[in-house]
mmCIF file of C-alpha atoms in Angstrom:
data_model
loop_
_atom_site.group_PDB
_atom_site.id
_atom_site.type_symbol
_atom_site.label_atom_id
_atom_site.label_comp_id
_atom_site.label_asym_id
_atom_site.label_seq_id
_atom_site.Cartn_x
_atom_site.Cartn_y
_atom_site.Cartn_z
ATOM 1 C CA UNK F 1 -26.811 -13.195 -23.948
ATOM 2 C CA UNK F 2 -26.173 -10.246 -21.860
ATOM 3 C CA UNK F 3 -22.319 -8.827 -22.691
ATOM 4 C CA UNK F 4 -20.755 -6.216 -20.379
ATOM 5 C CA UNK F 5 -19.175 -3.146 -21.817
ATOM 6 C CA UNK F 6 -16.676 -1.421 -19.996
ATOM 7 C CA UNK F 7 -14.996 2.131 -20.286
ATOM 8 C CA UNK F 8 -12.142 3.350 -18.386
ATOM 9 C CA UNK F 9 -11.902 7.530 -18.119
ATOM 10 C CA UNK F 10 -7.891 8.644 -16.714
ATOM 11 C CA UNK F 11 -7.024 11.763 -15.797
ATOM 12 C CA UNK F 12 -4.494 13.004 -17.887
ATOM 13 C CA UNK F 13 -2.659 15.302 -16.358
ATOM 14 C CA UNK F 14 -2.686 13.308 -13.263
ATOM 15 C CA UNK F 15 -1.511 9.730 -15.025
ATOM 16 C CA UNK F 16 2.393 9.539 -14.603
ATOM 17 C CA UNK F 17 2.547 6.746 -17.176
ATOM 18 C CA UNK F 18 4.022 3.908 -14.559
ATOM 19 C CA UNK F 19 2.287 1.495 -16.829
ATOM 20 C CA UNK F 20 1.225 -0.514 -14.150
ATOM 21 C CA UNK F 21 -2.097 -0.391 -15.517
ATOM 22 C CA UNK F 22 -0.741 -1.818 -18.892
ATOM 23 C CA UNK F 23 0.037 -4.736 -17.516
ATOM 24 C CA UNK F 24 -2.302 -5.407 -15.376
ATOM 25 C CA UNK F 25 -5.516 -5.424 -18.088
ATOM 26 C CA UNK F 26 -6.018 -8.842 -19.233
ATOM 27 C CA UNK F 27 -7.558 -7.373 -22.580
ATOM 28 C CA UNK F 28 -4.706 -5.087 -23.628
ATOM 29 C CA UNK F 29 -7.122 -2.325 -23.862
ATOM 30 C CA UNK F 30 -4.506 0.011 -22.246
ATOM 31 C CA UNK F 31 -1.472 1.594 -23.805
ATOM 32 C CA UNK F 32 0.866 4.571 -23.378
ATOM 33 C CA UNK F 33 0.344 7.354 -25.362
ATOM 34 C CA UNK F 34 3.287 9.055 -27.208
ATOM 35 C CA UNK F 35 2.392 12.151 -26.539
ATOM 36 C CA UNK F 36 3.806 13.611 -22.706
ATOM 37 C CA UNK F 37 1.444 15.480 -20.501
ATOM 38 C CA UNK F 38 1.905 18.773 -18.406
ATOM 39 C CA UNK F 39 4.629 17.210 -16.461
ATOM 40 C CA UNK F 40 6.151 15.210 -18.704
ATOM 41 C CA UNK F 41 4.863 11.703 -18.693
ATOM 42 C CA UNK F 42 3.102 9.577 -20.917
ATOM 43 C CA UNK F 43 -0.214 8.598 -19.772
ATOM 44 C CA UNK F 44 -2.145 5.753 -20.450
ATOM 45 C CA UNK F 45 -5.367 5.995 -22.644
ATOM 46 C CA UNK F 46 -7.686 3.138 -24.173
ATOM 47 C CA UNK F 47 -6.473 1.772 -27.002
ATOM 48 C CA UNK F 48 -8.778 -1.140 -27.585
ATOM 49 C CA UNK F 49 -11.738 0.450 -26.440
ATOM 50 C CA UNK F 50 -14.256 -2.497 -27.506
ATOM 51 C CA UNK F 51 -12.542 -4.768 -25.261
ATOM 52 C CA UNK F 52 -13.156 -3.251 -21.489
ATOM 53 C CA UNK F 53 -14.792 -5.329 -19.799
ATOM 54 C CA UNK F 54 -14.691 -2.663 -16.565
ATOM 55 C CA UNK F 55 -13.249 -5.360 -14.476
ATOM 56 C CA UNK F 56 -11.549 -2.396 -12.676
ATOM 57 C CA UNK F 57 -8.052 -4.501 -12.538
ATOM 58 C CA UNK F 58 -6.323 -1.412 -13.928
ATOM 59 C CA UNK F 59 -8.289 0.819 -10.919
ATOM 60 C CA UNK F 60 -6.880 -1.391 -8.573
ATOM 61 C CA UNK F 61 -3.541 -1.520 -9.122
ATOM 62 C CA UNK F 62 -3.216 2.157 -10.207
ATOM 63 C CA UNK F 63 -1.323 3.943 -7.658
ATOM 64 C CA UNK F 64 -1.776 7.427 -8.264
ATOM 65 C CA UNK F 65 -6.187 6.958 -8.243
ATOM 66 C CA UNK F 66 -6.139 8.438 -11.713
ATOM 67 C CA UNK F 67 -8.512 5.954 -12.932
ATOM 68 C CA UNK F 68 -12.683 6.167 -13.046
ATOM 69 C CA UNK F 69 -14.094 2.797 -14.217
ATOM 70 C CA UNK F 70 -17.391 2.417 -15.770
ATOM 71 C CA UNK F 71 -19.473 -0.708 -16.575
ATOM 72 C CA UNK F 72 -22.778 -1.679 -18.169
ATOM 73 C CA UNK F 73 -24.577 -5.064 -19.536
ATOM 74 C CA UNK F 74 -25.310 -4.989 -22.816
ATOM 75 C CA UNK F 75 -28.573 -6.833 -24.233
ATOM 76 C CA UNK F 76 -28.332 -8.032 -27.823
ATOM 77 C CA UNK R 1 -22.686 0.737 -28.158
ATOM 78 C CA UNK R 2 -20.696 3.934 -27.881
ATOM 79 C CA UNK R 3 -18.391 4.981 -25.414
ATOM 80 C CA UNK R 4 -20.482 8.032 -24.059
ATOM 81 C CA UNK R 5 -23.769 5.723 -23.762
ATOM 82 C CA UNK R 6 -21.309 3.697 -21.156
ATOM 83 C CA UNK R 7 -19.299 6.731 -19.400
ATOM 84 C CA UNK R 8 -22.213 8.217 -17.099
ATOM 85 C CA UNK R 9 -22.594 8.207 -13.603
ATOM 86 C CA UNK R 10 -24.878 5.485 -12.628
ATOM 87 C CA UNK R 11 -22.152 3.174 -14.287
ATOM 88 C CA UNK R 12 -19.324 4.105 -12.519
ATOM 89 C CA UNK R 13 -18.137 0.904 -10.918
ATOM 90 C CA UNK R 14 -14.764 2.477 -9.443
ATOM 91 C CA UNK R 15 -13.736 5.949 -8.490
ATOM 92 C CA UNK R 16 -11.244 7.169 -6.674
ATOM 93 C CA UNK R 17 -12.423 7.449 -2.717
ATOM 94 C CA UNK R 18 -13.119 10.800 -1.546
ATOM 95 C CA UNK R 19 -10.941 10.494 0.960
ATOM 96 C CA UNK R 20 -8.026 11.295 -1.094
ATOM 97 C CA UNK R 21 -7.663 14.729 -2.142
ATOM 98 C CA UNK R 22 -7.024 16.231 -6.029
ATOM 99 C CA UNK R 23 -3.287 17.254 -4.959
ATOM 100 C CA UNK R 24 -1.009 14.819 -7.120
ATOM 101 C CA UNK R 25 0.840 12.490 -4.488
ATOM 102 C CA UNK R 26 4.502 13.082 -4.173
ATOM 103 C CA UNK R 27 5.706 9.226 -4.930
ATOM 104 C CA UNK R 28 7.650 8.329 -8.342
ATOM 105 C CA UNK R 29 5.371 6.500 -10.831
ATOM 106 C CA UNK R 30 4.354 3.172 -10.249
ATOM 107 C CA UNK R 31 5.199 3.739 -6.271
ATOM 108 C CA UNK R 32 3.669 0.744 -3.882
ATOM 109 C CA UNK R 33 2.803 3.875 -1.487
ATOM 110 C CA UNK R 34 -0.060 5.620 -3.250
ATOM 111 C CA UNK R 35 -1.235 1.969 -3.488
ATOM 112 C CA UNK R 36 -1.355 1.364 0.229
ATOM 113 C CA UNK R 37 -2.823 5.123 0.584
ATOM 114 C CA UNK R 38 -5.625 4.356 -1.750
ATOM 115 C CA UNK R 39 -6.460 1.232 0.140
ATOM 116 C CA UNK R 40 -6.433 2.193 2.956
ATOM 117 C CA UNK R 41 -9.192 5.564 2.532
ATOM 118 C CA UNK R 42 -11.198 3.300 1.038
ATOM 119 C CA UNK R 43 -11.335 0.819 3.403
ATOM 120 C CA UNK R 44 -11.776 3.892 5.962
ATOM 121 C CA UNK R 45 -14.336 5.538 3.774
ATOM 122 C CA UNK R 46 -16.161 2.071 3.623
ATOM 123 C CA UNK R 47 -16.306 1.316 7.483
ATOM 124 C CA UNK R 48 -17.481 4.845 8.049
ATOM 125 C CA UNK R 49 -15.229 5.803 10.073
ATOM 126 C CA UNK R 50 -13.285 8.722 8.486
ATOM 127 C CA UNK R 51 -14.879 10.747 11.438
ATOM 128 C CA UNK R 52 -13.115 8.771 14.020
ATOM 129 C CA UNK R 53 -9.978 8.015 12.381
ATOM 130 C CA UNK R 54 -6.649 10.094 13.686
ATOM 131 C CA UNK R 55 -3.607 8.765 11.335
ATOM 132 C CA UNK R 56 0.547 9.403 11.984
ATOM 133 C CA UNK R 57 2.449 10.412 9.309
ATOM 134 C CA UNK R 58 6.005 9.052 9.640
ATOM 135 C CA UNK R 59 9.733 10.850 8.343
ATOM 136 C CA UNK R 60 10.570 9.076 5.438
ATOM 137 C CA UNK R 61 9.023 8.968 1.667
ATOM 138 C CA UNK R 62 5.436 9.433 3.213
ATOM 139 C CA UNK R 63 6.233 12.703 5.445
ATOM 140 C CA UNK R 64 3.782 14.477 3.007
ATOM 141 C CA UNK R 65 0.871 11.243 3.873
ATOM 142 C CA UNK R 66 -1.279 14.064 5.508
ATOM 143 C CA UNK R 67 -1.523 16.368 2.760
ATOM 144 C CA UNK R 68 -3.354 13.573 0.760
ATOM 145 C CA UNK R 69 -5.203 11.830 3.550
ATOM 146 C CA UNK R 70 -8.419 13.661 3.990
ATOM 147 C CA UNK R 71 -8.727 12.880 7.574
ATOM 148 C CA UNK R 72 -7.208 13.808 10.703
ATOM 149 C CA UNK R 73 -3.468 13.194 11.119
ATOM 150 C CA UNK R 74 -0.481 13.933 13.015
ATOM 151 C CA UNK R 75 3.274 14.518 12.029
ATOM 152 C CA UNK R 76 5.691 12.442 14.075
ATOM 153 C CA UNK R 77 9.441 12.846 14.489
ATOM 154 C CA UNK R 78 11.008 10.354 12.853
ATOM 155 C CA UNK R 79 10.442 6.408 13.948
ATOM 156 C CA UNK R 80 8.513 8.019 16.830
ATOM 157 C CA UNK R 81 4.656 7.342 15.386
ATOM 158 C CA UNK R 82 4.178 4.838 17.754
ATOM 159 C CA UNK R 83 5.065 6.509 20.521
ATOM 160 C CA UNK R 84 2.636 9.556 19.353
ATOM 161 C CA UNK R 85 -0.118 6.843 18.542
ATOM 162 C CA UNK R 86 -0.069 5.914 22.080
ATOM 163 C CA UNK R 87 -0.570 8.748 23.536
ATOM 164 C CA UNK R 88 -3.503 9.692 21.110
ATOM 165 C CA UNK R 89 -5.133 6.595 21.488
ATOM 166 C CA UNK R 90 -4.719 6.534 25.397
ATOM 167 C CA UNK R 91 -6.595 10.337 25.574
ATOM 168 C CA UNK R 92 -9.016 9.327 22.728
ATOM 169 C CA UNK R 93 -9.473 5.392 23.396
ATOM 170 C CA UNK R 94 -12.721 5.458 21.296
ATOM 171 C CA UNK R 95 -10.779 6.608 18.310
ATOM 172 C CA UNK R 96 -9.285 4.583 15.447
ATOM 173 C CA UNK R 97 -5.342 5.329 15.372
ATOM 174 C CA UNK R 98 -3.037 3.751 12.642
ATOM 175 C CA UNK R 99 0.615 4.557 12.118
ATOM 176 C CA UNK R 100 1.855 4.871 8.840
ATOM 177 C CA UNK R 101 5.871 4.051 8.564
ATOM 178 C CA UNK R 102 8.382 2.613 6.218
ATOM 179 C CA UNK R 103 11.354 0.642 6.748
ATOM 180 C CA UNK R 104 13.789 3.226 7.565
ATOM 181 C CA UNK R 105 11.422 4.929 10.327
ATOM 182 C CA UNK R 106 10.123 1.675 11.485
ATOM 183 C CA UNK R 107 12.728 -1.129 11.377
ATOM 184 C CA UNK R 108 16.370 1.243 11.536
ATOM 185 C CA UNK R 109 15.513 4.560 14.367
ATOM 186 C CA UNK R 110 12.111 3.660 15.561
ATOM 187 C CA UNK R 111 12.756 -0.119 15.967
ATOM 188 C CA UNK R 112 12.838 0.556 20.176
ATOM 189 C CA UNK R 113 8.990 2.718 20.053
ATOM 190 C CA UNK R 114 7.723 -0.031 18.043
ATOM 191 C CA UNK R 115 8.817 -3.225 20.294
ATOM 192 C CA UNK R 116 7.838 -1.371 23.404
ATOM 193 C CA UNK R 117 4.326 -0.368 21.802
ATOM 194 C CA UNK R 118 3.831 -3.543 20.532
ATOM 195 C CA UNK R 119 4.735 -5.163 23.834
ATOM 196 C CA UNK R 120 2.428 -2.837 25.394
ATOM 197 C CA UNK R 121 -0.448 -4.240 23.136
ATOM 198 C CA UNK R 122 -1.467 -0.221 22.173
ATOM 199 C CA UNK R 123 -5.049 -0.980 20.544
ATOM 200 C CA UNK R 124 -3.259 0.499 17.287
ATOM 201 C CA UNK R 125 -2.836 -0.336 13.810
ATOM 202 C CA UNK R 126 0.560 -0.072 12.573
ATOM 203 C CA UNK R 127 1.295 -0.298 8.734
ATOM 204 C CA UNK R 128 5.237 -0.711 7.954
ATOM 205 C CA UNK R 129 5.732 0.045 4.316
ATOM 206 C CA UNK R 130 8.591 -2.128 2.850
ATOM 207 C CA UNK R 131 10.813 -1.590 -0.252
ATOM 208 C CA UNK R 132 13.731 -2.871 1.501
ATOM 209 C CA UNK R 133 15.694 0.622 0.127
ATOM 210 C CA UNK R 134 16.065 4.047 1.483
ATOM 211 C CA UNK R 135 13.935 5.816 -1.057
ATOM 212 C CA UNK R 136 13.640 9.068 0.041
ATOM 213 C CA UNK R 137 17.363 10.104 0.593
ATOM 214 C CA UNK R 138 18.907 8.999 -2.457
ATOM 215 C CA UNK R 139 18.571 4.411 -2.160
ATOM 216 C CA UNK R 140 20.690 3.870 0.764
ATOM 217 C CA UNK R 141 21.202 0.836 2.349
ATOM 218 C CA UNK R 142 18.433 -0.053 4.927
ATOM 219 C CA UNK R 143 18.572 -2.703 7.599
ATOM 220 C CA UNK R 144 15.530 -4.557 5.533
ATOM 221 C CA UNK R 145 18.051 -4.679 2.356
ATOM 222 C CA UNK R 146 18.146 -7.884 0.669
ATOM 223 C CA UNK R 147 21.717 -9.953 1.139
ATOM 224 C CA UNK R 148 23.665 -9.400 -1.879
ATOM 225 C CA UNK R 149 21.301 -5.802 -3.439
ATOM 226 C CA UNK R 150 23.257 -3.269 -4.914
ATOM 227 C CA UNK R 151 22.492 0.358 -3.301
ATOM 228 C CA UNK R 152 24.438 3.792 -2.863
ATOM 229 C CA UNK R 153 25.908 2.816 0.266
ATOM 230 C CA UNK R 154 26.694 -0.803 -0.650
ATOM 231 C CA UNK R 155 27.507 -0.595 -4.438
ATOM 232 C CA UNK R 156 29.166 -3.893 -4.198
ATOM 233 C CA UNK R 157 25.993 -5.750 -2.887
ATOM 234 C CA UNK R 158 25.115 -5.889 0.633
ATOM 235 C CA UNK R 159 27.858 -8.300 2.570
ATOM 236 C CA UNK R 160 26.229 -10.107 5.865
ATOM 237 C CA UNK R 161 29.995 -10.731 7.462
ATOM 238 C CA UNK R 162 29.885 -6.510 8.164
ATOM 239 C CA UNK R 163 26.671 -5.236 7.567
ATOM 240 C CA UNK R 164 24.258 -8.067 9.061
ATOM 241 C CA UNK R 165 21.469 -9.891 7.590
ATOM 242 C CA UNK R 166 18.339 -8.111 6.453
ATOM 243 C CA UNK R 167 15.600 -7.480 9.590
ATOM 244 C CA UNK R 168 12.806 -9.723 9.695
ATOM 245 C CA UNK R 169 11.248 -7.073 11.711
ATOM 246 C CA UNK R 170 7.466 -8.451 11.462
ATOM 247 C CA UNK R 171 8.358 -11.800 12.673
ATOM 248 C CA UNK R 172 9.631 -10.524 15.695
ATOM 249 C CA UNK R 173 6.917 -8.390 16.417
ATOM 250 C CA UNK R 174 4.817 -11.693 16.064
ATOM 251 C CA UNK R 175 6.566 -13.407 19.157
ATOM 252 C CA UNK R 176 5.479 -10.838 21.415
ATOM 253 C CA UNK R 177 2.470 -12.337 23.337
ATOM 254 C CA UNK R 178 0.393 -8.918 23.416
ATOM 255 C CA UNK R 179 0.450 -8.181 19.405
ATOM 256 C CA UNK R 180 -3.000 -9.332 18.170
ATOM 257 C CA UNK R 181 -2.630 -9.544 14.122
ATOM 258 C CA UNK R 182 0.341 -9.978 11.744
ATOM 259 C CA UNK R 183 0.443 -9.880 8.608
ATOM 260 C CA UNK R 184 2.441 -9.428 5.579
ATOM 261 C CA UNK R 185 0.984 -8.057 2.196
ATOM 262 C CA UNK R 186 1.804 -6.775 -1.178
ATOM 263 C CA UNK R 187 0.521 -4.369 -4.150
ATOM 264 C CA UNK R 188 2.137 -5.531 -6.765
ATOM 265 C CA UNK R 189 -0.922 -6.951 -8.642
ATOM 266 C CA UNK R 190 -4.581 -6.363 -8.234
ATOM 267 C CA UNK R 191 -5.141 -9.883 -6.636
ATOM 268 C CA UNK R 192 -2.681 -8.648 -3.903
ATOM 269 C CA UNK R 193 -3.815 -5.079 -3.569
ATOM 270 C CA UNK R 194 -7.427 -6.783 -2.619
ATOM 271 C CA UNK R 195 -5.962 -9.119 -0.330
ATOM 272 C CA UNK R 196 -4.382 -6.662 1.286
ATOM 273 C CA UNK R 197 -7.434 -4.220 1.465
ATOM 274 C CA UNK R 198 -9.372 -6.795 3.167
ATOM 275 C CA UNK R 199 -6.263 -7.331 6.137
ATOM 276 C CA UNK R 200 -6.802 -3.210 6.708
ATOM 277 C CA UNK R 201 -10.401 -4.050 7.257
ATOM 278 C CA UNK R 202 -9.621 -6.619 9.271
ATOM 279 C CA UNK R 203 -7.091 -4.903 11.270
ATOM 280 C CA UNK R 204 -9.034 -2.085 11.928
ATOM 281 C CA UNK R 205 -12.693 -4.454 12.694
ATOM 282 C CA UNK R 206 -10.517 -5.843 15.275
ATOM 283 C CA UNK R 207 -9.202 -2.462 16.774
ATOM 284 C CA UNK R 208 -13.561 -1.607 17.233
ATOM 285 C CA UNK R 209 -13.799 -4.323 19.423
ATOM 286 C CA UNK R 210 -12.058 -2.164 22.247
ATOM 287 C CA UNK R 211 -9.777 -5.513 23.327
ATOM 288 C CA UNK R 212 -5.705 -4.282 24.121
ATOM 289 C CA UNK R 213 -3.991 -5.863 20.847
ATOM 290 C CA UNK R 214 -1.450 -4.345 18.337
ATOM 291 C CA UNK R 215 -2.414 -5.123 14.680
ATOM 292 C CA UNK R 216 0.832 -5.254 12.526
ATOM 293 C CA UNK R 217 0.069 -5.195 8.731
ATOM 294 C CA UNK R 218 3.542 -4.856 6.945
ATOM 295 C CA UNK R 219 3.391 -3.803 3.068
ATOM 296 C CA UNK R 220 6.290 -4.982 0.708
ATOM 297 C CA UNK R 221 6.246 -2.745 -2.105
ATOM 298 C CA UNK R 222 9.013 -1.866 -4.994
ATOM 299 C CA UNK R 223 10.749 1.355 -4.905
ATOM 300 C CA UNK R 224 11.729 1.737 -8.640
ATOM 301 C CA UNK R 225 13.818 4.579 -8.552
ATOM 302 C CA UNK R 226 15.804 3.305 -6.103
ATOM 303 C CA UNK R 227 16.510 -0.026 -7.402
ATOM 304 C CA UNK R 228 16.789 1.410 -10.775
ATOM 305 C CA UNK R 229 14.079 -0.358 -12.754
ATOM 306 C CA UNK R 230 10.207 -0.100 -14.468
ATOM 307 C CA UNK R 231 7.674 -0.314 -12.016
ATOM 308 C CA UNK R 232 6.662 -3.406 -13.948
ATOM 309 C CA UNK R 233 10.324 -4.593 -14.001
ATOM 310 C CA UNK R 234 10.518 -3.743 -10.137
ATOM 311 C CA UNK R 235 7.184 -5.949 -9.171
ATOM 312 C CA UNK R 236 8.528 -8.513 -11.321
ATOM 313 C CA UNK R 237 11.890 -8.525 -9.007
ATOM 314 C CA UNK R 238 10.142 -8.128 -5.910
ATOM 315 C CA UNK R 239 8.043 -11.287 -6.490
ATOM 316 C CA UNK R 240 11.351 -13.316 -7.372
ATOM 317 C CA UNK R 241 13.534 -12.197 -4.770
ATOM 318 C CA UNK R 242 11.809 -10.539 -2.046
ATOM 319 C CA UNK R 243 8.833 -13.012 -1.768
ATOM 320 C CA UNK R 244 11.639 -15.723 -1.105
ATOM 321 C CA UNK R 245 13.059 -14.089 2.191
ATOM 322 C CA UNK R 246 10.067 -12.019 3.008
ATOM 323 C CA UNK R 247 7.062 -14.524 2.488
ATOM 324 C CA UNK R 248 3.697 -12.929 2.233
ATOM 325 C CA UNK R 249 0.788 -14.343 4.537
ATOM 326 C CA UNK R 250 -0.581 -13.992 7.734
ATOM 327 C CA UNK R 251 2.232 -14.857 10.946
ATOM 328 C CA UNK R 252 -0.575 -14.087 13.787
ATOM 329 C CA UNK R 253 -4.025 -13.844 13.839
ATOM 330 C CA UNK R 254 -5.852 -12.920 17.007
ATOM 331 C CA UNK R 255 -2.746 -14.246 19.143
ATOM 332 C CA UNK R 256 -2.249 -17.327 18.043
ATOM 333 C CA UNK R 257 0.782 -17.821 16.055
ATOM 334 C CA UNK R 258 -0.063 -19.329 12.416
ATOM 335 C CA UNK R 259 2.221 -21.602 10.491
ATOM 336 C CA UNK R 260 4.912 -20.030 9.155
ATOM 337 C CA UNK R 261 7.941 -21.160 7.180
ATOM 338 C CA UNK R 262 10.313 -19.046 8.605
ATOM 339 C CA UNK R 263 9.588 -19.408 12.260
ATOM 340 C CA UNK R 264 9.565 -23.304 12.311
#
């Protein structure tokens, strides 16, 4: 059976950690990182990685556009 | 599979619409306004018609919406954008014109341009951003503040006896017999931010067909900062409190008023 793979790429600099994102994956594959950017927030980054599905939820809600979602089928 | 095998370019599913510039947008994190903004270029950049599109920036937390936008637009003094809009779309009547205003430009010192336009049936689109809050100068009270919410200006709760009951400014605009669509939206969660996509498209399909008809899409939207909360938190209280006096759905749809609890 064909599984999809998803990856989610956010700009860094541009995230200002709202963590809308967070909530909004239904895979907890997002999390804020500890570590602040340029300006001073904490941006979101993948945590779970294997779990994407690229459903683009976190795209959608995200209100600065940081967010570039990518999605393929996998054949095992 | 690795994570470089899935991050090229013939998988992108979502990216952010060209329309949009690379300047960071001026709005506190987790801000219902970049939101809207997003929506709203794509649904331009999907109709095409980012050629043919003149916007109006409003006074207010969005008085910067022009830097971002990456089509034409047009500063107006504040609560006047729908005045401007109808002279713009009057000289260019083959031109898609939206408005772009919150609740202090729309519903408090522009609340006379936008009954009169409305009653005029402009072909327009307006979009009314509402977070029920003053954002921009500091969370003062605004006439769309829920009974009862704490702001600068009414730290004891806003009190109905003296300072009136919050506007239901999109169901009035729904009585008058020349608005064509009305229709009230969120962005709180991506089922809502779609929903709400697809009224822009709708609003602005109807504005091609050249018939006189406002289109009225309000927006209710948090404004964290200034009810001092998470974004996450401040969806969470929108949805619980807002949603009960403010109920999202569609009042009018090409002139015919729908059912709607708060009308009947």
């Amino acid at each position: 059976m064909a599984k999809v793979r998803g990856a989610v790429v956010i700009d860094k600099e541009k995230c200002k950690g709202c963590g809308l994102c967070v909530d909004a994956c239904k895979f907890q594959v997002l999390q804020l990182s500890q570590n602040v950017n340029l300006k001073g927030y904490t941006p979101a980054f993948m945590a779970n990685a294997e779990n994407c599905t690229g459903c683009t939820n976190c795209a959608t809600i995200c209100p600065d556009a940081v967010i570039t979602v990518y999605r393929v089928k996998e054949n095992n | 599979m690795e994570l470089e095998d899935i991050i090229k370019d013939e998988n992108i599913v979502f990216k952010k619409t060209k329309l949009l510039n690379d300047k960071p947008l001026s709005y506190c994190p987790g801000c219902g306004h970049g939101t809207v903004h997003r929506i709203l270029m794509e649904t331009i950049e999907e109709l095409g018609i980012d050629e043919e599109t003149i916007g109006i920036a409003p006074v207010g937390c969005a008085v910067m919406a022009y830097e971002f936008m990456e089509i034409d637009m047009q500063e107006a003094a504040h609560g006047r954008a729908p005045a401007l809009a109808t002279g713009i779309k009057r000289v260019y009547p083959n031109k898609y014109v939206f408005t772009y205003q919150g609740d202090g430009d729309l519903a408090a010192i522009g609340t006379a341009e936008t009954m009169h336009c409305c009653n005029r049936g402009e072909n327009i689109l307006i979009i009314f951003i509402n977070n029920g809050i003053y954002g921009m100068t500091g969370g003062q009270m605004a006439p769309t503040t829920l009974e009862g919410a704490k702001t600068s200006t009414s730290p004891y709760g806003r009190d109905v006896s003296t300072m009136g009951y919050p506007i239901r400014i999109t169901e009035l605009i729904a009585q008058l017999p020349a608005v064509r669509y009305v229709t009230r939206q969120s962005v709180h969660t991506p089922a809502a931010v779609r929903k709400a996509k697809a009224a822009i498209r709708k609003a602005f399909e109807y504005q091609s067909e050249g018939k006189q008809g406002t289109c009225f899409i309000e927006f209710l939207s948090n404004c964290n900062s200034g009810w001092k909360m998470t974004p996450a938190q401040a969806n969470k209280w929108m949805e619980e409190n807002t949603f009960k006096y403010y109920v999202p759905g569609d009042i009018k749809d090409n002139f015919k008023l729908l059912k709607n609890p708060i009308i009947e």
